[in-house]
Short mmCIF file of C-alpha atoms and ligand atoms in Angstrom, two decimals:
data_model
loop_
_atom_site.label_atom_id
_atom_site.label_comp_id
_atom_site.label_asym_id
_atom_site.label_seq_id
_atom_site.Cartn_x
_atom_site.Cartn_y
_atom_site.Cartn_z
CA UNK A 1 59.91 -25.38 -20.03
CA UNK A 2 63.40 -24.68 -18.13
CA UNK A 3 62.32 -23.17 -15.51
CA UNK A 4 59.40 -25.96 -14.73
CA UNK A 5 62.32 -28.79 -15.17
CA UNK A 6 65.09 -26.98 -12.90
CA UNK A 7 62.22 -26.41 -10.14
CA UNK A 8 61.37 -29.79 -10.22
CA UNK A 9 65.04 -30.99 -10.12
CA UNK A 10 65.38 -28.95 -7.29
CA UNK A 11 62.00 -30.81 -5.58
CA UNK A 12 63.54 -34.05 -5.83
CA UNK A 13 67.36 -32.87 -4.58
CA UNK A 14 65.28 -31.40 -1.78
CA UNK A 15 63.17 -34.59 -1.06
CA UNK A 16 66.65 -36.12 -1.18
CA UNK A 17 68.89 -34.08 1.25
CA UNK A 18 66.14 -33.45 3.05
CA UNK A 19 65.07 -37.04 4.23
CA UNK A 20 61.60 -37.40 4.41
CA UNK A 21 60.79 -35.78 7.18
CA UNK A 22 60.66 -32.70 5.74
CA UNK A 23 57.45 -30.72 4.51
CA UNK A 24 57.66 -29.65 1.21
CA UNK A 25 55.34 -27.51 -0.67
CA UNK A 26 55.25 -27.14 -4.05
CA UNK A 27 53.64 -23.77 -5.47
CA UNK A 28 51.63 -23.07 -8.42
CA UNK A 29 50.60 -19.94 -10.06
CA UNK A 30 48.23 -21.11 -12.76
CA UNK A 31 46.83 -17.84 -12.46
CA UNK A 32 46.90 -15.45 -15.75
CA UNK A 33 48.53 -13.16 -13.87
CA UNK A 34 51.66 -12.30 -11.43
CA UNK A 35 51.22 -13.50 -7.46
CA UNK A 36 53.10 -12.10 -4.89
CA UNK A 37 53.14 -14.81 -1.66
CA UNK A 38 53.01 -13.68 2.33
CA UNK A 39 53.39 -15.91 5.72
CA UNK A 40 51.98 -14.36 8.88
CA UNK A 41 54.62 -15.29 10.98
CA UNK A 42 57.16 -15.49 8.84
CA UNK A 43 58.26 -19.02 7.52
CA UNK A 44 61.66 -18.73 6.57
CA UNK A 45 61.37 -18.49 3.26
CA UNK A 46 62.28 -16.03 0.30
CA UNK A 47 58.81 -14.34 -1.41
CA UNK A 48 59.20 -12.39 -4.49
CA UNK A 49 57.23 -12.34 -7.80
CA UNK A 50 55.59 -15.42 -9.12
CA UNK A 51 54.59 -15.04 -12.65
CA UNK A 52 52.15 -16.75 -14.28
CA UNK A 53 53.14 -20.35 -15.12
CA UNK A 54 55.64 -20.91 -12.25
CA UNK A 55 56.37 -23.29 -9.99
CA UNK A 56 58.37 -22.66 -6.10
CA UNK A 57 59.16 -25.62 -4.05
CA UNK A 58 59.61 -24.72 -0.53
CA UNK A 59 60.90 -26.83 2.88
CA UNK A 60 58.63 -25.56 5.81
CA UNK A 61 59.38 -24.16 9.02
CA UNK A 62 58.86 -27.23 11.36
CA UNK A 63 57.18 -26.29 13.42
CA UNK A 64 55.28 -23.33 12.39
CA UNK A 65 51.73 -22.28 12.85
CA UNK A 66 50.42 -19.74 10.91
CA UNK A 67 49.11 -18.13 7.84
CA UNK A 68 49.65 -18.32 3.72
CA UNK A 69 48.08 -16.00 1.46
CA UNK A 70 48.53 -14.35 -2.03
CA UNK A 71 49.08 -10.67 -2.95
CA UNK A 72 47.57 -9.51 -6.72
CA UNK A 73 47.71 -6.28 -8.59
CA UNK A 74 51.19 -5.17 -6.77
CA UNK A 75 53.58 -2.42 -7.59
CA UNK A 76 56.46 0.02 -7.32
CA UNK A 77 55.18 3.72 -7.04
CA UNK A 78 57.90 6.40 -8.44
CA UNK A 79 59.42 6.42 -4.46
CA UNK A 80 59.85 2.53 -4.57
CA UNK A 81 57.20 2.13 -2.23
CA UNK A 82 56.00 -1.37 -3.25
CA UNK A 83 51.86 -1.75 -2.93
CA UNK A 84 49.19 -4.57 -3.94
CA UNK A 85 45.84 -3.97 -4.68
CA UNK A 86 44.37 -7.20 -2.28
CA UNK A 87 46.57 -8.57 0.35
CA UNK A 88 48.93 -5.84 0.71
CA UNK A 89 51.14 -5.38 3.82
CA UNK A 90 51.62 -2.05 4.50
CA UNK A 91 55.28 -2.46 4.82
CA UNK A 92 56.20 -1.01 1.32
CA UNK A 93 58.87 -3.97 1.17
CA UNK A 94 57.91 -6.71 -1.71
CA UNK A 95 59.07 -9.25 1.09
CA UNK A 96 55.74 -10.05 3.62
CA UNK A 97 57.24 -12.18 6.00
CA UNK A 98 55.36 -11.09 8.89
CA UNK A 99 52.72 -8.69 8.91
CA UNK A 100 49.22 -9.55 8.96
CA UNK A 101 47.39 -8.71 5.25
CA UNK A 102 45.06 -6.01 4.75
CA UNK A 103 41.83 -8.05 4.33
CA UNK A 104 39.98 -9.39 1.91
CA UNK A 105 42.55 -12.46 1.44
CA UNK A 106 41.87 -16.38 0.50
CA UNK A 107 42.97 -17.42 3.85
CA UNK A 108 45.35 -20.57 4.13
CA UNK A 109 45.93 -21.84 7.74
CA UNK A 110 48.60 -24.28 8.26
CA UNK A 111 49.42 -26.07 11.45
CA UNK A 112 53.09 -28.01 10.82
CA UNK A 113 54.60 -30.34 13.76
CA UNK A 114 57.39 -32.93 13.43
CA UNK A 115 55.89 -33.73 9.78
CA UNK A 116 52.38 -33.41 10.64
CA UNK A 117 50.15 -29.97 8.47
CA UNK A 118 46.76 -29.27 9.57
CA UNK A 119 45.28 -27.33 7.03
CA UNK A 120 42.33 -25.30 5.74
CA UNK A 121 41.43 -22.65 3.55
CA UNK A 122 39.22 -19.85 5.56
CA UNK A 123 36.87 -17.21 3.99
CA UNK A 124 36.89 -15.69 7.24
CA UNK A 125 38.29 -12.44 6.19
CA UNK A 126 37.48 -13.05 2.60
CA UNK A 127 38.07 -14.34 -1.27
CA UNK A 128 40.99 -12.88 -3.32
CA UNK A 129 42.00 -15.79 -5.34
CA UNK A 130 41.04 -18.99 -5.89
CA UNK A 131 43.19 -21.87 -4.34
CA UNK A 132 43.57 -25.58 -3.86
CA UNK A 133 45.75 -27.40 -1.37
CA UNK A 134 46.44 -31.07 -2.68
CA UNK A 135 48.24 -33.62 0.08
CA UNK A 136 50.35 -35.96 -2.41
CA UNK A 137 49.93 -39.05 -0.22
CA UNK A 138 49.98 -39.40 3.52
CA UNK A 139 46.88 -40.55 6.04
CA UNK A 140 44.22 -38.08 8.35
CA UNK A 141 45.53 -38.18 11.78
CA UNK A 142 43.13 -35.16 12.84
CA UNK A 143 39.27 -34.99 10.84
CA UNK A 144 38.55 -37.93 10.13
CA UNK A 145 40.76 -41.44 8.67
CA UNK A 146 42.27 -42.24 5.40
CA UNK A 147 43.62 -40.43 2.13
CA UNK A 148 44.43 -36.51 3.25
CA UNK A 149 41.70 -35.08 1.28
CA UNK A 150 42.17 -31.92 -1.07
CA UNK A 151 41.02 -28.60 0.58
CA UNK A 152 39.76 -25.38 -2.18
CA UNK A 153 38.09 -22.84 -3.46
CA UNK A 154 38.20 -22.83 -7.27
CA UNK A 155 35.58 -20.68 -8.00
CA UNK A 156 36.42 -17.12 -8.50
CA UNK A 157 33.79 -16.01 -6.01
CA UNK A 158 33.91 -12.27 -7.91
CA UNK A 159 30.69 -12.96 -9.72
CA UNK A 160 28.36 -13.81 -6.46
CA UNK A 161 30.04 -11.26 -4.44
CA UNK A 162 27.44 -9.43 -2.35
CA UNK A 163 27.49 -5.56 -3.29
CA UNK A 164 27.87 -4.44 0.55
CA UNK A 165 30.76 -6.68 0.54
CA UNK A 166 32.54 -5.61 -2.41
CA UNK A 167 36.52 -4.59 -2.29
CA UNK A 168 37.47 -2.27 -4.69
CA UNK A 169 40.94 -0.61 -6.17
CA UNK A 170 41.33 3.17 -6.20
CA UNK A 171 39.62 3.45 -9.83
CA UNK A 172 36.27 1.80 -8.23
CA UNK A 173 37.23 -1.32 -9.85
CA UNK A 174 36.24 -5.11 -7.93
CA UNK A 175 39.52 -6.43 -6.88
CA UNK A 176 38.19 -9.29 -4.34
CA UNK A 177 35.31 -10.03 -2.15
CA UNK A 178 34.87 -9.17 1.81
CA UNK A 179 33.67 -11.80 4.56
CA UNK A 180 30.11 -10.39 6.02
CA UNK A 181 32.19 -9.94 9.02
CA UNK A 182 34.86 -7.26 8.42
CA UNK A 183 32.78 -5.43 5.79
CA UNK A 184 29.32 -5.13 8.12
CA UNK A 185 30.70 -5.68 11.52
CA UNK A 186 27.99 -7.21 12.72
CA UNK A 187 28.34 -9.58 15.94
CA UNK A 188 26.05 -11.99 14.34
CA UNK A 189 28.56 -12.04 11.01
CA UNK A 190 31.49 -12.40 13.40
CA UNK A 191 30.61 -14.81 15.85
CA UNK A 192 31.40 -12.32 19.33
CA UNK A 193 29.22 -11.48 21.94
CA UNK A 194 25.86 -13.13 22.46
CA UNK A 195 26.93 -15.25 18.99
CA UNK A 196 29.30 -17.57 20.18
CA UNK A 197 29.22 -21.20 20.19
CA UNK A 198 25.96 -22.82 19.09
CA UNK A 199 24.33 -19.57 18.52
CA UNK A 200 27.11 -19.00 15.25
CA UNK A 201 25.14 -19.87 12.11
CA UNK A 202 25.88 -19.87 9.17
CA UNK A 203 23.84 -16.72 7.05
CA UNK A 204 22.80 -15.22 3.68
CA UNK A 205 26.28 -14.00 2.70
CA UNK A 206 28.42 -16.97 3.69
CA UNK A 207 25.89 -19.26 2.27
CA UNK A 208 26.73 -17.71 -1.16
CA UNK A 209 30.48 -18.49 -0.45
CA UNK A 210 29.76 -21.93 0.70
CA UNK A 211 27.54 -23.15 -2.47
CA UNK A 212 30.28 -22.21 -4.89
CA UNK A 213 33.47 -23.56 -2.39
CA UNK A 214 31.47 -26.54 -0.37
CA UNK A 215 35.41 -27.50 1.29
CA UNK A 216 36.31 -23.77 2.27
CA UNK A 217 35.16 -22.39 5.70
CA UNK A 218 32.77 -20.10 5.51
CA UNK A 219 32.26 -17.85 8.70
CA UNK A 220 33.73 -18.83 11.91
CA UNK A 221 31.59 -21.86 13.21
CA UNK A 222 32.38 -23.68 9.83
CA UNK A 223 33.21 -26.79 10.69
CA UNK A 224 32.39 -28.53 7.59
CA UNK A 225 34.87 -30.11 6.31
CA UNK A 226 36.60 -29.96 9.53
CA UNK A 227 40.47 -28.89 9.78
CA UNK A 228 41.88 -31.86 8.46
CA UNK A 229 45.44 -32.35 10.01
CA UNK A 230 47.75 -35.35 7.60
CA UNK A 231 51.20 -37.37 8.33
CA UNK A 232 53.20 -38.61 6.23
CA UNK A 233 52.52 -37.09 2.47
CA UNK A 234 55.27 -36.83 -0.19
CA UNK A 235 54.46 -32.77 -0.51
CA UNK A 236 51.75 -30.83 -0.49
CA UNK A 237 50.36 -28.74 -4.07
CA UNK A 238 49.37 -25.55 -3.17
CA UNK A 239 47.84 -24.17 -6.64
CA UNK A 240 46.49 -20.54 -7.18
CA UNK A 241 43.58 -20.35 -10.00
CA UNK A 242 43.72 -24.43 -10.50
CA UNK A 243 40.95 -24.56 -12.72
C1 LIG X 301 54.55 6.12 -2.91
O1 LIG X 301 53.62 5.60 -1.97
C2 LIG X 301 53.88 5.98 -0.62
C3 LIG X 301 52.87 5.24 0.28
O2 LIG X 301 51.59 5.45 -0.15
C4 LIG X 301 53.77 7.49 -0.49
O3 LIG X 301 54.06 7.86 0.86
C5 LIG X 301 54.74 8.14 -1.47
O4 LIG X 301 54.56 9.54 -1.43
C6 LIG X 301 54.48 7.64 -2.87
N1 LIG X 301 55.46 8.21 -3.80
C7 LIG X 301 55.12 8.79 -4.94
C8 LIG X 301 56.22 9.36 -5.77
O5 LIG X 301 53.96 8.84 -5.32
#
């Protein structure tokens, strides 16, 4: 495929000018259907469309803390107001380079330092999409020693999803699946007040999340794996719908 070949071309010219100091991830959409990317902050880098099949490569912002997270189910309304159905940004713009998501969203968190990326992928505020996040080399300065393990959630989570915790679109149909948290409120969901620290357990709802994506975090004492954080990889895969 061109496309595929002229992306990759343009992964190794990167790796090349680059030095190796850069972080470069490369993006996947193995989904069956169009993905629309956004970075809370922004990361520098162009989002548009990615249609099924296609691969980005991007440098990161070093440094840059912060958030990655698809949009699905996005259009243009007659007035060019531009709308998803999960992850949307309220903005109207296609570009999210900024705003925080409406919730539910596949969370990605990404710590980068001179070279270094913590990373995780959070069910905190929910499961739009399945993901995996694949270090290509490198060692575990932060979580343990070694390989930089891969981080996912492969399972479409859509067919354990909870009924109270259900997202739908404006027709009433599922479009992606609410942490117990945001959908019920409830301090004991969320971790806040008297539920802090030790007293944050896991429960029924992120229990279901957890047996289907054992390496995601699951509510916010989920420290299982914990945040890895990896030096020194060739690039990082970052594949939506892997499986
Ligand atoms: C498009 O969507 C925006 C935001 O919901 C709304 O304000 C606007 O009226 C819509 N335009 C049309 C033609 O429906």
């Amino acid at each position: 495929m061109a496309t595929k070949a002229f992306f990759y071309n343009l992964l190794i010219l990167s790796l090349f000018i680059g030095g190796n100091c850069d972080v470069i991830f490369s993006i996947e959409n193995k989904c069956t259907y169009s993905i629309w990317l956004g970075a809370s902050p922004s990361n520098g880098d162009a989002i548009v469309e990615h249609g099924p099949d296609t691969l980005e490569v991007l440098t990161m912002s070093d440094p840059w803390t912060g958030i990655m997270f698809a949009r699905t189910a996005c259009s243009s309304n007659a007035s060019f107001y531009f709308s998803c159905e999960t992850g949307d940004c309220r903005t109207g713009q296609i570009d999210c380079q900024g705003p925080t998501p409406n919730f539910p969203v596949t969370l990605l968190n990404f710590g980068i330092n001179q070279g270094q990326v913590s990373y995780e992928v959070n069910l905190n505020h929910g499961f739009n999409i399945p993901v995996r996040f694949q270090p290509d080399g490198g060692s575990l300065v932060v979580g343990g020693s070694g390989a930089c393990p891969v981080v996912d959630c492969i399972q479409d989570l859509k067919n354990v999803c909870p009924s109270p915790l259900v997202a739908t679109n404006k027709n009433g149909v599922y479009v992606a699946c609410n942490s117990a948290c945001d959908a019920l409120k409830d301090p004991k969901f969320c971790c806040t007040g008297e539920f802090t620290g030790p007293a944050c357990k896991p429960n029924e709802y992120s229990q279901r999340f957890k047996d289907l994506c054992k390496l995601a975090h699951t509510f916010p004492g989920d420290n299982d794996p914990p945040v890895y954080k990896c030096s020194g990889a060739n690039r990082y895969y970052l594949t939506f719908c892997p499986s």
